[in-house]
Coordinates of C-alpha atoms in Angstrom, one line a residue:
M972 CA 5.8 -40.3 -3.0
D973 CA 9.6 -40.9 -3.4
W974 CA 11.0 -38.0 -1.4
R975 CA 14.5 -39.1 -2.3
A976 CA 13.8 -37.8 -5.8
V977 CA 13.5 -34.2 -4.4
S978 CA 17.3 -33.5 -4.2
F979 CA 17.4 -29.8 -4.4
D980 CA 17.5 -27.2 -1.6
W981 CA 14.1 -25.4 -1.4
N982 CA 15.8 -22.2 -0.2
R983 CA 17.6 -22.1 -3.6
A984 CA 14.3 -22.6 -5.4
R985 CA 13.1 -19.5 -3.6
A986 CA 16.2 -17.6 -4.7
F987 CA 15.4 -18.6 -8.3
L988 CA 11.7 -17.6 -8.0
V989 CA 12.4 -14.1 -6.5
T990 CA 15.2 -13.5 -9.1
A991 CA 12.8 -14.3 -11.9
E992 CA 10.1 -12.1 -10.5
E993 CA 12.3 -9.2 -9.7
G994 CA 14.3 -9.3 -12.9
S995 CA 17.8 -9.0 -11.5
L996 CA 20.0 -10.4 -8.7
S997 CA 20.4 -7.1 -7.0
A998 CA 16.6 -6.5 -6.8
A999 CA 16.0 -10.1 -5.6
A1000 CA 18.8 -9.7 -3.0
R1001 CA 17.1 -6.6 -1.6
A1002 CA 13.7 -8.3 -1.6
L1003 CA 15.1 -11.3 0.4
G1004 CA 17.4 -9.2 2.6
L1005 CA 20.5 -11.1 1.4
A1006 CA 23.8 -10.0 0.0
Q1007 CA 23.9 -10.2 -3.8
P1008 CA 26.8 -12.7 -3.9
T1009 CA 25.0 -15.0 -1.5
L1010 CA 21.9 -15.0 -3.7
S1011 CA 23.9 -15.5 -6.8
R1012 CA 25.6 -18.6 -5.3
Q1013 CA 22.2 -20.0 -4.4
V1014 CA 20.9 -19.6 -7.9
E1015 CA 24.1 -21.1 -9.4
A1016 CA 23.9 -24.0 -6.9
L1017 CA 20.3 -24.7 -7.9
Q1018 CA 21.3 -24.8 -11.6
R1019 CA 24.0 -27.4 -10.7
E1020 CA 21.5 -29.5 -8.6
L1021 CA 18.9 -29.5 -11.4
G1022 CA 21.4 -29.8 -14.2
V1023 CA 19.8 -27.0 -16.2
V1024 CA 20.6 -23.3 -17.1
L1025 CA 17.9 -21.1 -15.7
F1026 CA 19.1 -17.6 -16.7
E1027 CA 21.1 -16.0 -19.5
R1028 CA 22.7 -12.6 -19.1
F1029 CA 21.8 -9.8 -21.4
G1030 CA 23.8 -6.7 -20.6
R1031 CA 23.3 -6.1 -16.9
G1032 CA 20.0 -8.0 -16.7
L1033 CA 18.9 -11.6 -16.7
E1034 CA 16.4 -13.4 -18.9
L1035 CA 14.9 -16.8 -18.3
T1036 CA 16.0 -19.6 -20.6
P1037 CA 13.3 -21.9 -22.1
A1038 CA 14.1 -24.4 -19.3
G1039 CA 13.8 -21.6 -16.7
V1040 CA 10.4 -20.6 -18.1
Q1041 CA 9.1 -24.1 -17.8
L1042 CA 10.3 -24.6 -14.3
L1043 CA 9.2 -21.2 -13.1
E1044 CA 5.5 -22.2 -12.9
H1045 CA 6.3 -25.1 -10.6
V1046 CA 8.4 -22.9 -8.4
R1047 CA 5.6 -20.3 -8.2
A1048 CA 3.3 -23.1 -7.0
M1049 CA 5.9 -23.9 -4.3
G1050 CA 6.1 -20.3 -3.3
Q1051 CA 2.3 -19.9 -3.1
G1052 CA 2.2 -23.1 -0.9
A1053 CA 5.0 -21.8 1.3
M1054 CA 3.2 -18.4 1.7
A1055 CA -0.1 -20.2 2.6
L1056 CA 1.7 -22.3 5.2
S1057 CA 3.4 -19.2 6.7
I1058 CA 0.1 -17.3 6.9
A1059 CA -1.8 -20.2 8.4
A1060 CA 0.9 -20.9 11.0
H1061 CA 1.2 -17.2 11.8
G1062 CA -2.6 -17.2 12.5
Q1063 CA -2.1 -19.8 15.3
S1064 CA 0.0 -17.6 17.5
E1065 CA -1.5 -16.5 20.8
A1066 CA 1.2 -14.0 21.7
I1067 CA 0.4 -10.3 21.9
A1068 CA 4.0 -9.3 21.8
G1069 CA 5.6 -9.1 18.3
P1070 CA 5.5 -7.3 15.0
V1071 CA 2.5 -6.0 13.1
T1072 CA 2.7 -4.3 9.7
I1073 CA 0.1 -1.7 8.8
S1074 CA -0.3 -0.4 5.2
A1075 CA -1.9 3.0 4.5
S1076 CA -1.6 5.9 2.1
D1077 CA 1.1 8.4 3.1
A1078 CA -1.6 11.0 4.0
Y1079 CA -3.3 8.7 6.4
A1080 CA 0.0 7.4 7.7
G1081 CA 1.3 10.9 8.3
L1082 CA -1.8 12.9 9.3
W1083 CA -4.2 10.4 11.0
L1084 CA -2.4 7.3 12.2
P1085 CA 0.2 8.7 14.6
P1086 CA -2.1 9.4 17.6
I1087 CA -3.9 6.1 17.0
L1088 CA -0.6 4.2 17.0
Q1089 CA 0.6 6.0 20.1
A1090 CA -2.6 5.0 21.9
L1091 CA -2.2 1.4 20.7
R1092 CA 1.4 1.2 21.9
Q1093 CA 0.4 2.6 25.3
Q1094 CA -2.2 -0.2 25.6
E1095 CA 0.1 -2.9 24.2
P1096 CA 3.7 -1.8 24.7
A1097 CA 5.1 -5.2 23.5
L1098 CA 3.8 -4.6 20.0
A1099 CA 6.4 -3.7 17.3
I1100 CA 4.5 -1.7 14.7
R1101 CA 5.7 -1.2 11.2
V1102 CA 3.9 1.3 8.9
V1103 CA 4.1 0.9 5.1
A1104 CA 3.2 4.4 3.9
E1105 CA 2.6 3.9 0.2
N1106 CA -0.2 5.0 -2.2
S1107 CA -0.3 1.7 -4.0
A1108 CA -2.1 -1.2 -2.4
S1109 CA 0.2 -3.6 -0.5
D1110 CA -0.2 -7.3 -1.5
L1111 CA -1.7 -8.9 1.6
M1112 CA -1.7 -12.3 -0.1
R1113 CA 2.1 -12.1 -0.1
R1114 CA 2.5 -10.6 3.4
E1115 CA 3.7 -7.2 2.2
A1116 CA 1.6 -6.0 5.1
D1117 CA -0.7 -7.7 7.8
I1118 CA -3.4 -5.1 7.8
A1119 CA -4.3 -2.4 5.2
I1120 CA -6.4 0.8 5.3
R1121 CA -7.9 1.1 1.8
N1122 CA -10.6 3.1 0.0
F1123 CA -11.8 0.1 -2.0
R1124 CA -13.1 -3.3 -1.2
P1125 CA -10.7 -6.1 -2.1
K1126 CA -11.8 -8.8 -4.6
E1127 CA -9.6 -11.7 -3.2
A1128 CA -11.8 -14.3 -1.5
D1129 CA -9.2 -14.9 1.2
L1130 CA -9.2 -11.3 2.4
V1131 CA -11.5 -10.0 5.1
A1132 CA -12.7 -6.5 4.7
R1133 CA -14.6 -4.4 7.2
R1134 CA -16.2 -1.1 6.0
I1135 CA -15.2 1.4 8.7
A1136 CA -16.7 4.6 7.5
E1137 CA -18.2 6.5 4.5
T1138 CA -16.3 9.7 4.2
S1139 CA -15.6 12.2 1.4
A1140 CA -12.9 14.3 -0.1
G1141 CA -13.0 18.1 -0.5
F1142 CA -11.0 20.8 -2.2
Y1143 CA -8.7 22.9 0.0
A1144 CA -6.3 25.8 -0.3
S1145 CA -4.3 27.9 2.1
D1146 CA -6.0 31.1 3.3
S1147 CA -3.2 33.1 1.7
F1148 CA -3.8 31.4 -1.6
L1149 CA -7.5 32.1 -1.4
D1150 CA -6.9 35.8 -0.5
K1151 CA -4.9 36.1 -3.7
H1152 CA -6.9 33.9 -6.1
G1153 CA -10.4 33.6 -4.6
R1154 CA -12.5 30.5 -4.4
I1155 CA -13.5 28.3 -7.3
N1156 CA -17.0 29.2 -8.4
T1157 CA -17.6 29.4 -12.1
Q1158 CA -16.7 27.1 -15.0
S1159 CA -14.0 29.5 -15.9
D1160 CA -12.5 29.2 -12.4
W1161 CA -12.3 25.4 -12.8
K1162 CA -10.4 25.8 -16.0
D1163 CA -7.6 27.7 -14.2
A1164 CA -8.0 26.2 -10.7
N1165 CA -4.3 25.5 -9.9
L1166 CA -5.0 22.0 -8.8
I1167 CA -2.3 19.8 -7.4
A1168 CA -2.9 16.4 -8.9
P1169 CA -2.2 13.4 -6.7
G1170 CA -0.5 10.9 -9.0
D1171 CA -1.3 10.7 -12.6
A1172 CA -2.9 14.0 -13.8
D1173 CA -5.0 12.3 -16.6
G1174 CA -6.5 9.8 -14.2
F1175 CA -7.2 12.6 -11.6
L1176 CA -8.9 14.7 -14.3
S1177 CA -11.0 11.7 -15.5
A1178 CA -12.2 11.1 -11.9
L1179 CA -13.2 14.7 -11.5
Q1180 CA -14.9 14.8 -14.9
S1181 CA -16.8 11.7 -14.0
V1182 CA -18.6 13.6 -11.3
G1183 CA -19.4 16.5 -13.5
L1184 CA -16.6 19.0 -12.7
P1185 CA -15.6 21.1 -15.7
V1186 CA -11.8 20.5 -15.4
G1187 CA -9.2 20.0 -18.1
P1188 CA -5.4 20.0 -18.6
T1189 CA -5.2 23.8 -17.8
S1190 CA -6.8 23.1 -14.4
I1191 CA -3.6 21.3 -13.2
A1192 CA -0.7 23.4 -11.8
Y1193 CA 1.3 20.5 -10.3
E1194 CA 1.5 16.7 -10.2
C1195 CA 2.7 15.0 -7.1
T1196 CA 3.0 11.3 -6.4
S1197 CA 2.9 11.8 -2.6
Y1198 CA -0.4 12.8 -0.9
L1199 CA 1.5 14.1 2.1
A1200 CA 3.8 16.2 -0.1
M1201 CA 0.7 17.4 -2.1
W1202 CA -0.9 18.5 1.2
E1203 CA 2.2 20.4 2.3
M1204 CA 2.4 22.1 -1.1
M1205 CA -1.1 23.2 -0.6
R1206 CA -0.4 24.5 2.9
Q1207 CA 2.4 26.6 1.5
G1208 CA 0.2 28.3 -1.0
L1209 CA 1.1 26.5 -4.3
G1210 CA -2.5 25.5 -5.2
V1211 CA -5.6 23.5 -4.5
A1212 CA -5.5 20.0 -3.1
V1213 CA -8.0 17.2 -2.5
L1214 CA -8.1 15.3 0.8
D1215 CA -10.4 13.6 3.2
V1216 CA -12.7 16.2 4.7
R1217 CA -12.1 14.8 8.2
L1218 CA -8.4 15.8 7.8
G1219 CA -8.9 19.0 5.9
D1220 CA -11.6 20.6 8.0
R1221 CA -9.5 20.4 11.2
E1222 CA -6.5 22.3 9.8
D1223 CA -5.8 25.9 10.8
G1224 CA -4.8 28.3 8.0
I1225 CA -6.6 26.5 5.2
S1226 CA -10.2 26.5 4.0
R1227 CA -12.5 24.9 1.5
A1228 CA -11.5 26.2 -2.0
T1229 CA -14.9 26.1 -3.6
V1230 CA -17.8 28.5 -3.1
D1231 CA -20.3 25.6 -3.2
P1232 CA -19.5 22.8 -0.9
I1233 CA -18.2 20.0 -3.1
S1234 CA -17.5 16.6 -1.6
L1235 CA -16.4 13.4 -3.4
P1236 CA -17.6 10.4 -1.4
F1237 CA -15.5 7.3 -0.8
P1238 CA -15.4 4.5 1.8
I1239 CA -12.7 3.4 4.2
W1240 CA -12.1 -0.3 4.5
L1241 CA -9.9 -2.2 6.9
V1242 CA -8.5 -5.3 5.2
A1243 CA -6.5 -8.4 6.4
H1244 CA -6.0 -12.0 5.3
R1245 CA -8.6 -14.3 6.7
D1246 CA -6.0 -16.6 8.3
I1247 CA -4.0 -13.7 9.8
L1248 CA -7.1 -12.7 11.9
T1249 CA -7.0 -16.0 13.8
N1250 CA -3.8 -14.6 15.3
R1251 CA -4.6 -13.0 18.7
R1252 CA -2.2 -10.1 18.2
M1253 CA -3.5 -9.3 14.6
R1254 CA -7.1 -9.5 15.7
L1255 CA -6.4 -7.1 18.6
V1256 CA -4.7 -4.6 16.3
F1257 CA -7.4 -5.0 13.6
D1258 CA -10.2 -4.3 16.1
F1259 CA -8.4 -1.4 17.7
L1260 CA -7.9 0.2 14.3
A1261 CA -11.5 -0.4 13.3
D1262 CA -12.7 1.4 16.5
A1263 CA -10.2 4.3 16.2
L1264 CA -10.7 5.0 12.5
R1265 CA -14.5 5.4 13.0
Q1266 CA -13.7 8.5 15.1
P1267 CA -12.7 11.9 13.6
P1268 CA -8.9 12.3 13.5
A1269 CA -7.4 13.8 16.7
D1270 CA -6.3 17.4 16.6

């Protein structure tokens, strides 16, 4: 291979790739932790090095030129190779000290993880723990997180998943709400149940209907994209919320909102990239979380 033919700066190629994927210089700069003028100079320098125009401006946005579209697939392959190298190298580290990023829903991150993370840091004070509290799945293949707590098994062959527990979700309301509205019992009660839907209401209703519950649009009182906010809205008497029974059953001032005990089963998986788990620090945190998450949440 004639390496002298590769005359461009690979960092500038990364700037082009992230700008194309993010759709704007400002978004790409945030993703890379760079100042926007710095990123813009890198993209412009790559265009000069390659002798092609990669982007055209349309209003405030950018669109790939035909040349940019053709070159993007090659740069994506470079990015995937660089990520694979980074993950493989990261897995060789023997140091316990250092950062670990854990991804979980905001409900688990706020209601369950704190005492677990406190115990972890007491055992290993040199760890620097970052929590990504999001209700969408972090992309472990792109290192958005090192370890993820999920309610579904991943499909990617390079991800390792350990089934931690089989739990279920129940319907909960504050005692003050139940004193005023009563528990859900009849089909008519479900039609006016004052549910607080986590995320998309249509998807939430479809999931409940798939297990035979007679709910419809009038069953929803609120929609909320945050599970943690949904839980607090329920605690303050706004309506009925669904949450892991191991969290709901321990709370004072709230109770099951249905006369008949209704539980919606789901698993808990702990997930990480296969190469990450060769890293001593990551394996320690993964195993610690696996043991801790099998136990009921601490009061």
